[in-house]
PDB file of C-alpha atoms in Angstrom:
ATOM      1  CA  MET A 270    -182.042 104.654 -14.572  1.00 42.00           C
ATOM      2  CA  LYS A 271    -178.428 105.687 -14.870  1.00 43.00           C
ATOM      3  CA  LYS A 272    -177.312 102.087 -14.483  1.00 44.00           C
ATOM      4  CA  LEU A 273    -179.807 100.909 -17.143  1.00 38.00           C
ATOM      5  CA  LEU A 274    -178.508 103.542 -19.571  1.00 41.00           C
ATOM      6  CA  LEU A 275    -174.912 102.583 -18.928  1.00 38.00           C
ATOM      7  CA  SER A 276    -175.787  98.907 -19.446  1.00 42.00           C
ATOM      8  CA  LEU A 277    -177.479  99.635 -22.785  1.00 35.00           C
ATOM      9  CA  VAL A 278    -174.449 101.701 -23.997  1.00 36.00           C
ATOM     10  CA  ALA A 279    -172.047  98.809 -23.014  1.00 40.00           C
ATOM     11  CA  VAL A 280    -174.221  96.227 -24.864  1.00 37.00           C
ATOM     12  CA  ALA A 281    -174.477  98.505 -27.932  1.00 37.00           C
ATOM     13  CA  ALA A 282    -170.654  99.036 -27.948  1.00 38.00           C
ATOM     14  CA  PHE A 283    -170.102  95.260 -27.608  1.00 40.00           C
ATOM     15  CA  ALA A 284    -172.501  94.506 -30.449  1.00 39.00           C
ATOM     16  CA  PHE A 285    -170.811  97.085 -32.677  1.00 40.00           C
ATOM     17  CA  SER A 286    -167.341  95.739 -31.923  1.00 41.00           C
ATOM     18  CA  THR A 287    -168.308  92.248 -33.000  1.00 44.00           C
ATOM     19  CA  GLN A 288    -170.081  93.332 -36.118  1.00 52.00           C
ATOM     20  CA  ALA A 289    -167.073  95.510 -37.085  1.00 64.00           C
ATOM     21  CA  GLN A 290    -164.908  92.440 -37.529  1.00 86.00           C
ATOM     22  CA  THR A 291    -165.860  91.930 -41.139  1.00 92.00           C
ATOM     23  CA  GLU A 292    -166.258  95.611 -42.300  1.00 93.00           C
ATOM     24  CA  LYS A 293    -164.528  96.994 -45.333  1.00 94.00           C
ATOM     25  CA  GLY A 294    -160.962  97.990 -44.649  1.00 95.00           C
ATOM     26  CA  LYS A 295    -160.338  95.410 -41.942  1.00 95.00           C
ATOM     27  CA  VAL A 296    -157.486  92.837 -42.104  1.00 97.00           C
ATOM     28  CA  MET A 297    -157.470  89.272 -40.870  1.00 96.00           C
ATOM     29  CA  LEU A 298    -154.333  87.164 -40.134  1.00 96.00           C
ATOM     30  CA  GLY A 299    -154.315  83.390 -39.627  1.00 94.00           C
ATOM     31  CA  GLY A 300    -152.887  80.318 -41.221  1.00 87.00           C
ATOM     32  CA  ASN A 301    -152.303  76.614 -40.974  1.00 82.00           C
ATOM     33  CA  VAL A 302    -149.505  74.900 -39.079  1.00 84.00           C
ATOM     34  CA  GLY A 303    -149.263  71.157 -38.488  1.00 86.00           C
ATOM     35  CA  PHE A 304    -146.898  68.277 -38.115  1.00 85.00           C
ATOM     36  CA  SER A 305    -147.138  64.554 -37.655  1.00 90.00           C
ATOM     37  CA  THR A 306    -144.874  61.575 -37.228  1.00 89.00           C
ATOM     38  CA  SER A 307    -145.415  57.897 -37.528  1.00 89.00           C
ATOM     39  CA  LYS A 308    -143.365  54.692 -37.398  1.00 84.00           C
ATOM     40  CA  VAL A 309    -144.031  51.819 -39.687  1.00 79.00           C
ATOM     41  CA  ASP A 310    -143.014  48.264 -38.548  1.00 79.00           C
ATOM     42  CA  GLY A 311    -139.763  47.246 -40.161  1.00 73.00           C
ATOM     43  CA  ALA A 312    -138.648  50.869 -40.998  1.00 73.00           C
ATOM     44  CA  ASN A 313    -135.470  52.124 -39.282  1.00 81.00           C
ATOM     45  CA  LYS A 314    -136.717  55.696 -39.075  1.00 86.00           C
ATOM     46  CA  SER A 315    -140.095  57.418 -38.555  1.00 89.00           C
ATOM     47  CA  ASP A 316    -142.016  59.218 -41.305  1.00 91.00           C
ATOM     48  CA  PHE A 317    -142.290  62.971 -40.685  1.00 92.00           C
ATOM     49  CA  ASN A 318    -144.624  65.625 -42.112  1.00 92.00           C
ATOM     50  CA  PHE A 319    -144.547  69.435 -41.502  1.00 93.00           C
ATOM     51  CA  ARG A 320    -146.637  72.220 -43.029  1.00 92.00           C
ATOM     52  CA  ALA A 321    -146.727  75.866 -42.324  1.00 93.00           C
ATOM     53  CA  ILE A 322    -148.919  78.340 -44.349  1.00 92.00           C
ATOM     54  CA  PRO A 323    -149.515  81.741 -42.822  1.00 95.00           C
ATOM     55  CA  SER A 324    -152.285  83.784 -44.474  1.00 95.00           C
ATOM     56  CA  VAL A 325    -153.560  87.365 -44.666  1.00 97.00           C
ATOM     57  CA  GLY A 326    -156.880  88.640 -45.923  1.00 97.00           C
ATOM     58  CA  TYR A 327    -158.302  92.147 -46.576  1.00 98.00           C
ATOM     59  CA  PHE A 328    -161.995  93.042 -46.539  1.00 97.00           C
ATOM     60  CA  VAL A 329    -162.620  94.823 -49.829  1.00 98.00           C
ATOM     61  CA  SER A 330    -166.203  95.435 -48.815  1.00 97.00           C
ATOM     62  CA  ASP A 331    -168.391  94.531 -45.828  1.00 95.00           C
ATOM     63  CA  ASN A 332    -168.314  90.773 -45.312  1.00 95.00           C
ATOM     64  CA  ILE A 333    -166.163  90.097 -48.408  1.00 97.00           C
ATOM     65  CA  ALA A 334    -162.423  89.358 -48.049  1.00 98.00           C
ATOM     66  CA  ILE A 335    -159.708  88.352 -50.433  1.00 98.00           C
ATOM     67  CA  GLY A 336    -156.243  87.121 -49.494  1.00 97.00           C
ATOM     68  CA  THR A 337    -153.617  84.549 -49.804  1.00 97.00           C
ATOM     69  CA  GLY A 338    -151.548  82.039 -47.869  1.00 95.00           C
ATOM     70  CA  VAL A 339    -147.832  81.483 -48.601  1.00 97.00           C
ATOM     71  CA  GLY A 340    -145.856  78.643 -47.041  1.00 96.00           C
ATOM     72  CA  TYR A 341    -143.934  75.443 -47.161  1.00 96.00           C
ATOM     73  CA  SER A 342    -144.585  71.703 -46.761  1.00 95.00           C
ATOM     74  CA  TYR A 343    -142.143  68.942 -45.963  1.00 96.00           C
ATOM     75  CA  ASP A 344    -143.155  65.258 -46.123  1.00 95.00           C
ATOM     76  CA  LYS A 345    -140.490  62.730 -45.509  1.00 94.00           C
ATOM     77  CA  ALA A 346    -141.850  59.127 -45.913  1.00 91.00           C
ATOM     78  CA  VAL A 347    -138.953  56.780 -45.039  1.00 89.00           C
ATOM     79  CA  SER A 348    -141.356  53.855 -45.291  1.00 86.00           C
ATOM     80  CA  LYS A 349    -141.974  54.749 -48.957  1.00 88.00           C
ATOM     81  CA  GLY A 350    -138.464  55.911 -49.819  1.00 89.00           C
ATOM     82  CA  ASN A 351    -139.590  59.369 -50.768  1.00 92.00           C
ATOM     83  CA  LEU A 352    -139.217  63.069 -49.619  1.00 95.00           C
ATOM     84  CA  ASN A 353    -141.467  65.751 -51.044  1.00 95.00           C
ATOM     85  CA  GLN A 354    -140.776  69.439 -50.381  1.00 97.00           C
ATOM     86  CA  ALA A 355    -143.010  72.104 -51.836  1.00 97.00           C
ATOM     87  CA  PHE A 356    -143.572  75.858 -51.859  1.00 97.00           C
ATOM     88  CA  GLU A 357    -147.241  76.627 -51.485  1.00 97.00           C
ATOM     89  CA  VAL A 358    -149.437  79.581 -52.435  1.00 97.00           C
ATOM     90  CA  ALA A 359    -153.165  79.538 -51.675  1.00 95.00           C
ATOM     91  CA  PRO A 360    -155.174  82.664 -52.797  1.00 97.00           C
ATOM     92  CA  PHE A 361    -158.786  82.778 -51.455  1.00 97.00           C
ATOM     93  CA  GLY A 362    -161.967  84.720 -51.449  1.00 98.00           C
ATOM     94  CA  ARG A 363    -164.376  84.618 -48.528  1.00 97.00           C
ATOM     95  CA  TYR A 364    -167.985  85.801 -47.915  1.00 98.00           C
ATOM     96  CA  TYR A 365    -169.583  86.121 -44.486  1.00 96.00           C
ATOM     97  CA  VAL A 366    -173.248  86.062 -43.611  1.00 96.00           C
ATOM     98  CA  GLY A 367    -174.184  87.322 -40.080  1.00 91.00           C
ATOM     99  CA  LEU A 368    -176.295  84.961 -38.038  1.00 90.00           C
ATOM    100  CA  SER A 369    -176.094  87.034 -34.840  1.00 87.00           C
ATOM    101  CA  ASP A 370    -173.748  89.524 -33.313  1.00 80.00           C
ATOM    102  CA  GLN A 371    -171.130  86.961 -32.587  1.00 92.00           C
ATOM    103  CA  PHE A 372    -171.800  84.118 -34.948  1.00 94.00           C
ATOM    104  CA  LYS A 373    -171.294  84.217 -38.776  1.00 95.00           C
ATOM    105  CA  PHE A 374    -171.475  81.667 -41.575  1.00 96.00           C
ATOM    106  CA  PHE A 375    -168.858  81.882 -44.244  1.00 97.00           C
ATOM    107  CA  GLY A 376    -168.136  80.281 -47.582  1.00 96.00           C
ATOM    108  CA  GLN A 377    -164.577  80.308 -48.940  1.00 96.00           C
ATOM    109  CA  LEU A 378    -163.278  79.669 -52.438  1.00 97.00           C
ATOM    110  CA  SER A 379    -159.548  78.812 -52.491  1.00 96.00           C
ATOM    111  CA  VAL A 380    -157.142  77.998 -55.264  1.00 97.00           C
ATOM    112  CA  PRO A 381    -154.153  76.220 -53.550  1.00 95.00           C
ATOM    113  CA  MET A 382    -150.993  75.654 -55.619  1.00 97.00           C
ATOM    114  CA  ALA A 383    -147.838  73.747 -54.676  1.00 97.00           C
ATOM    115  CA  PHE A 384    -144.595  73.557 -56.569  1.00 98.00           C
ATOM    116  CA  GLY A 385    -142.012  71.110 -55.297  1.00 97.00           C
ATOM    117  CA  ASN A 386    -139.771  68.091 -55.846  1.00 96.00           C
ATOM    118  CA  ASN A 387    -139.295  64.435 -54.793  1.00 96.00           C
ATOM    119  CA  LYS A 388    -136.100  63.048 -53.572  1.00 95.00           C
ATOM    120  CA  ALA A 389    -135.045  59.474 -52.841  1.00 93.00           C
ATOM    121  CA  VAL A 390    -134.738  58.426 -49.157  1.00 92.00           C
ATOM    122  CA  ASP A 391    -132.984  55.319 -47.967  1.00 89.00           C
ATOM    123  CA  ALA A 392    -134.009  53.044 -45.078  1.00 84.00           C
ATOM    124  CA  ASP A 393    -131.932  55.070 -42.583  1.00 84.00           C
ATOM    125  CA  GLY A 394    -133.637  58.318 -43.540  1.00 85.00           C
ATOM    126  CA  ASN A 395    -130.754  59.755 -45.639  1.00 89.00           C
ATOM    127  CA  THR A 396    -131.884  61.966 -48.461  1.00 91.00           C
ATOM    128  CA  GLY A 397    -130.519  61.278 -52.005  1.00 91.00           C
ATOM    129  CA  ASP A 398    -130.899  62.817 -55.429  1.00 92.00           C
ATOM    130  CA  LYS A 399    -133.923  64.583 -56.819  1.00 94.00           C
ATOM    131  CA  THR A 400    -136.137  62.154 -58.666  1.00 94.00           C
ATOM    132  CA  ALA A 401    -138.986  64.264 -59.875  1.00 95.00           C
ATOM    133  CA  SER A 402    -140.669  67.763 -59.954  1.00 97.00           C
ATOM    134  CA  THR A 403    -144.239  68.053 -58.662  1.00 97.00           C
ATOM    135  CA  THR A 404    -146.963  70.540 -59.384  1.00 97.00           C
ATOM    136  CA  SER A 405    -150.370  70.658 -57.707  1.00 97.00           C
ATOM    137  CA  ILE A 406    -153.202  73.089 -58.582  1.00 97.00           C
ATOM    138  CA  GLY A 407    -156.704  72.871 -57.004  1.00 96.00           C
ATOM    139  CA  ALA A 408    -159.954  74.711 -56.432  1.00 96.00           C
ATOM    140  CA  TYR A 409    -162.021  74.168 -53.294  1.00 94.00           C
ATOM    141  CA  VAL A 410    -165.355  75.599 -51.909  1.00 95.00           C
ATOM    142  CA  SER A 411    -165.502  75.244 -48.152  1.00 92.00           C
ATOM    143  CA  PRO A 412    -168.338  76.247 -45.782  1.00 94.00           C
ATOM    144  CA  GLY A 413    -167.792  77.175 -42.154  1.00 94.00           C
ATOM    145  CA  PHE A 414    -168.839  79.114 -39.005  1.00 94.00           C
ATOM    146  CA  ALA A 415    -166.987  81.803 -37.199  1.00 95.00           C
ATOM    147  CA  PHE A 416    -167.483  82.736 -33.490  1.00 96.00           C
ATOM    148  CA  PHE A 417    -166.178  86.116 -32.314  1.00 94.00           C
ATOM    149  CA  PRO A 418    -165.637  85.966 -28.505  1.00 94.00           C
ATOM    150  CA  THR A 419    -163.659  89.253 -28.591  1.00 91.00           C
ATOM    151  CA  LYS A 420    -163.135  92.261 -30.921  1.00 85.00           C
ATOM    152  CA  ARG A 421    -160.006  90.817 -32.580  1.00 91.00           C
ATOM    153  CA  VAL A 422    -160.357  87.077 -32.439  1.00 94.00           C
ATOM    154  CA  GLY A 423    -162.503  84.750 -34.628  1.00 94.00           C
ATOM    155  CA  ILE A 424    -162.702  80.987 -33.822  1.00 94.00           C
ATOM    156  CA  GLU A 425    -163.591  79.028 -36.946  1.00 93.00           C
ATOM    157  CA  VAL A 426    -164.967  75.570 -37.731  1.00 91.00           C
ATOM    158  CA  SER A 427    -165.204  74.377 -41.274  1.00 90.00           C
ATOM    159  CA  VAL A 428    -165.215  71.258 -43.501  1.00 87.00           C
ATOM    160  CA  ASN A 429    -163.346  70.724 -46.743  1.00 82.00           C
ATOM    161  CA  GLY A 430    -166.340  70.797 -49.017  1.00 87.00           C
ATOM    162  CA  LEU A 431    -166.283  70.486 -52.839  1.00 92.00           C
ATOM    163  CA  GLY A 432    -162.906  70.343 -54.501  1.00 94.00           C
ATOM    164  CA  TYR A 433    -160.865  69.618 -57.666  1.00 96.00           C
ATOM    165  CA  ASN A 434    -157.138  68.949 -57.785  1.00 95.00           C
ATOM    166  CA  ASN A 435    -154.582  68.427 -60.682  1.00 97.00           C
ATOM    167  CA  TYR A 436    -151.385  66.774 -59.569  1.00 96.00           C
ATOM    168  CA  GLN A 437    -148.422  66.297 -61.904  1.00 96.00           C
ATOM    169  CA  VAL A 438    -145.196  64.427 -61.375  1.00 95.00           C
ATOM    170  CA  LYS A 439    -142.351  64.851 -63.956  1.00 96.00           C
ATOM    171  CA  ASN A 440    -139.625  62.301 -63.813  1.00 94.00           C
ATOM    172  CA  GLU A 441    -136.200  63.875 -63.495  1.00 89.00           C
ATOM    173  CA  LEU A 442    -134.378  61.246 -65.643  1.00 88.00           C
ATOM    174  CA  THR A 443    -136.852  60.417 -68.433  1.00 91.00           C
ATOM    175  CA  GLY A 444    -138.843  63.649 -68.564  1.00 90.00           C
ATOM    176  CA  ASN A 445    -142.130  61.644 -68.568  1.00 94.00           C
ATOM    177  CA  LYS A 446    -145.159  63.302 -66.864  1.00 95.00           C
ATOM    178  CA  VAL A 447    -147.818  61.537 -64.836  1.00 95.00           C
ATOM    179  CA  LYS A 448    -151.009  63.530 -64.201  1.00 96.00           C
ATOM    180  CA  THR A 449    -153.763  62.809 -61.741  1.00 95.00           C
ATOM    181  CA  ASN A 450    -157.044  64.663 -61.694  1.00 96.00           C
ATOM    182  CA  SER A 451    -159.372  64.346 -58.764  1.00 94.00           C
ATOM    183  CA  PHE A 452    -162.783  65.835 -58.043  1.00 93.00           C
ATOM    184  CA  GLY A 453    -165.107  65.229 -55.137  1.00 90.00           C
ATOM    185  CA  LEU A 454    -167.147  66.322 -52.139  1.00 87.00           C
ATOM    186  CA  ASP A 455    -165.454  65.880 -48.748  1.00 73.00           C
ATOM    187  CA  ALA A 456    -167.937  67.168 -46.073  1.00 67.00           C
ATOM    188  CA  ASN A 457    -166.934  64.550 -43.577  1.00 64.00           C
ATOM    189  CA  THR A 458    -168.001  65.708 -40.096  1.00 61.00           C
ATOM    190  CA  ALA A 459    -165.242  63.535 -38.588  1.00 59.00           C
ATOM    191  CA  ASP A 460    -162.688  65.634 -40.476  1.00 66.00           C
ATOM    192  CA  ILE A 461    -163.470  69.137 -39.147  1.00 80.00           C
ATOM    193  CA  ASN A 462    -160.955  71.958 -39.472  1.00 82.00           C
ATOM    194  CA  LEU A 463    -160.614  74.221 -36.429  1.00 84.00           C
ATOM    195  CA  GLY A 464    -158.775  77.526 -36.779  1.00 87.00           C
ATOM    196  CA  VAL A 465    -158.252  81.066 -35.348  1.00 90.00           C
ATOM    197  CA  GLN A 466    -158.246  84.296 -37.258  1.00 93.00           C
ATOM    198  CA  PHE A 467    -157.080  87.619 -35.820  1.00 95.00           C
ATOM    199  CA  HIS A 468    -158.909  90.721 -37.053  1.00 93.00           C
ATOM    200  CA  PHE A 469    -157.454  94.286 -37.109  1.00 92.00           C
TER     201      PHE A 469
END
């Protein structure tokens, strides 16, 4: 009987610890880090892309978090003769729905913004003068699932979902602006995002 009682207490404590992950007052830390490199036939140097956007969120009430990501992106495309560097800010709101003690569905609304510039790049990868200023502002709704194997770790799987983006390029010499607006649904299961959030 004593062993059974201790087992029930342990299970109850474990269930409470997983449910407490998304309670009011909790903080989650995560982010996005990635890089890639590719070599185009005929190019002297490889293209290189790097992006780092750490994020922090705060649960303003049970299962509802708001937060932001702040970071930097660097995309040097020698094959296209262009380098784009940008400062990025990505405020978000997230809502969790409990499916079980350890699994939760979530929906996230994010408004990513990037402010940067383009520079010329020669065939040897040398960076030249600034050619344009760039601004990107979007809005995305993304669904996903979170699995909580421990009290402080959430493993997440999500897809891009529904999104809108306004991208503007202002030519440095002429002052002319070119704007591109895009809207669409990108719920491709072949393009799944995997991430980890730490909860405190």
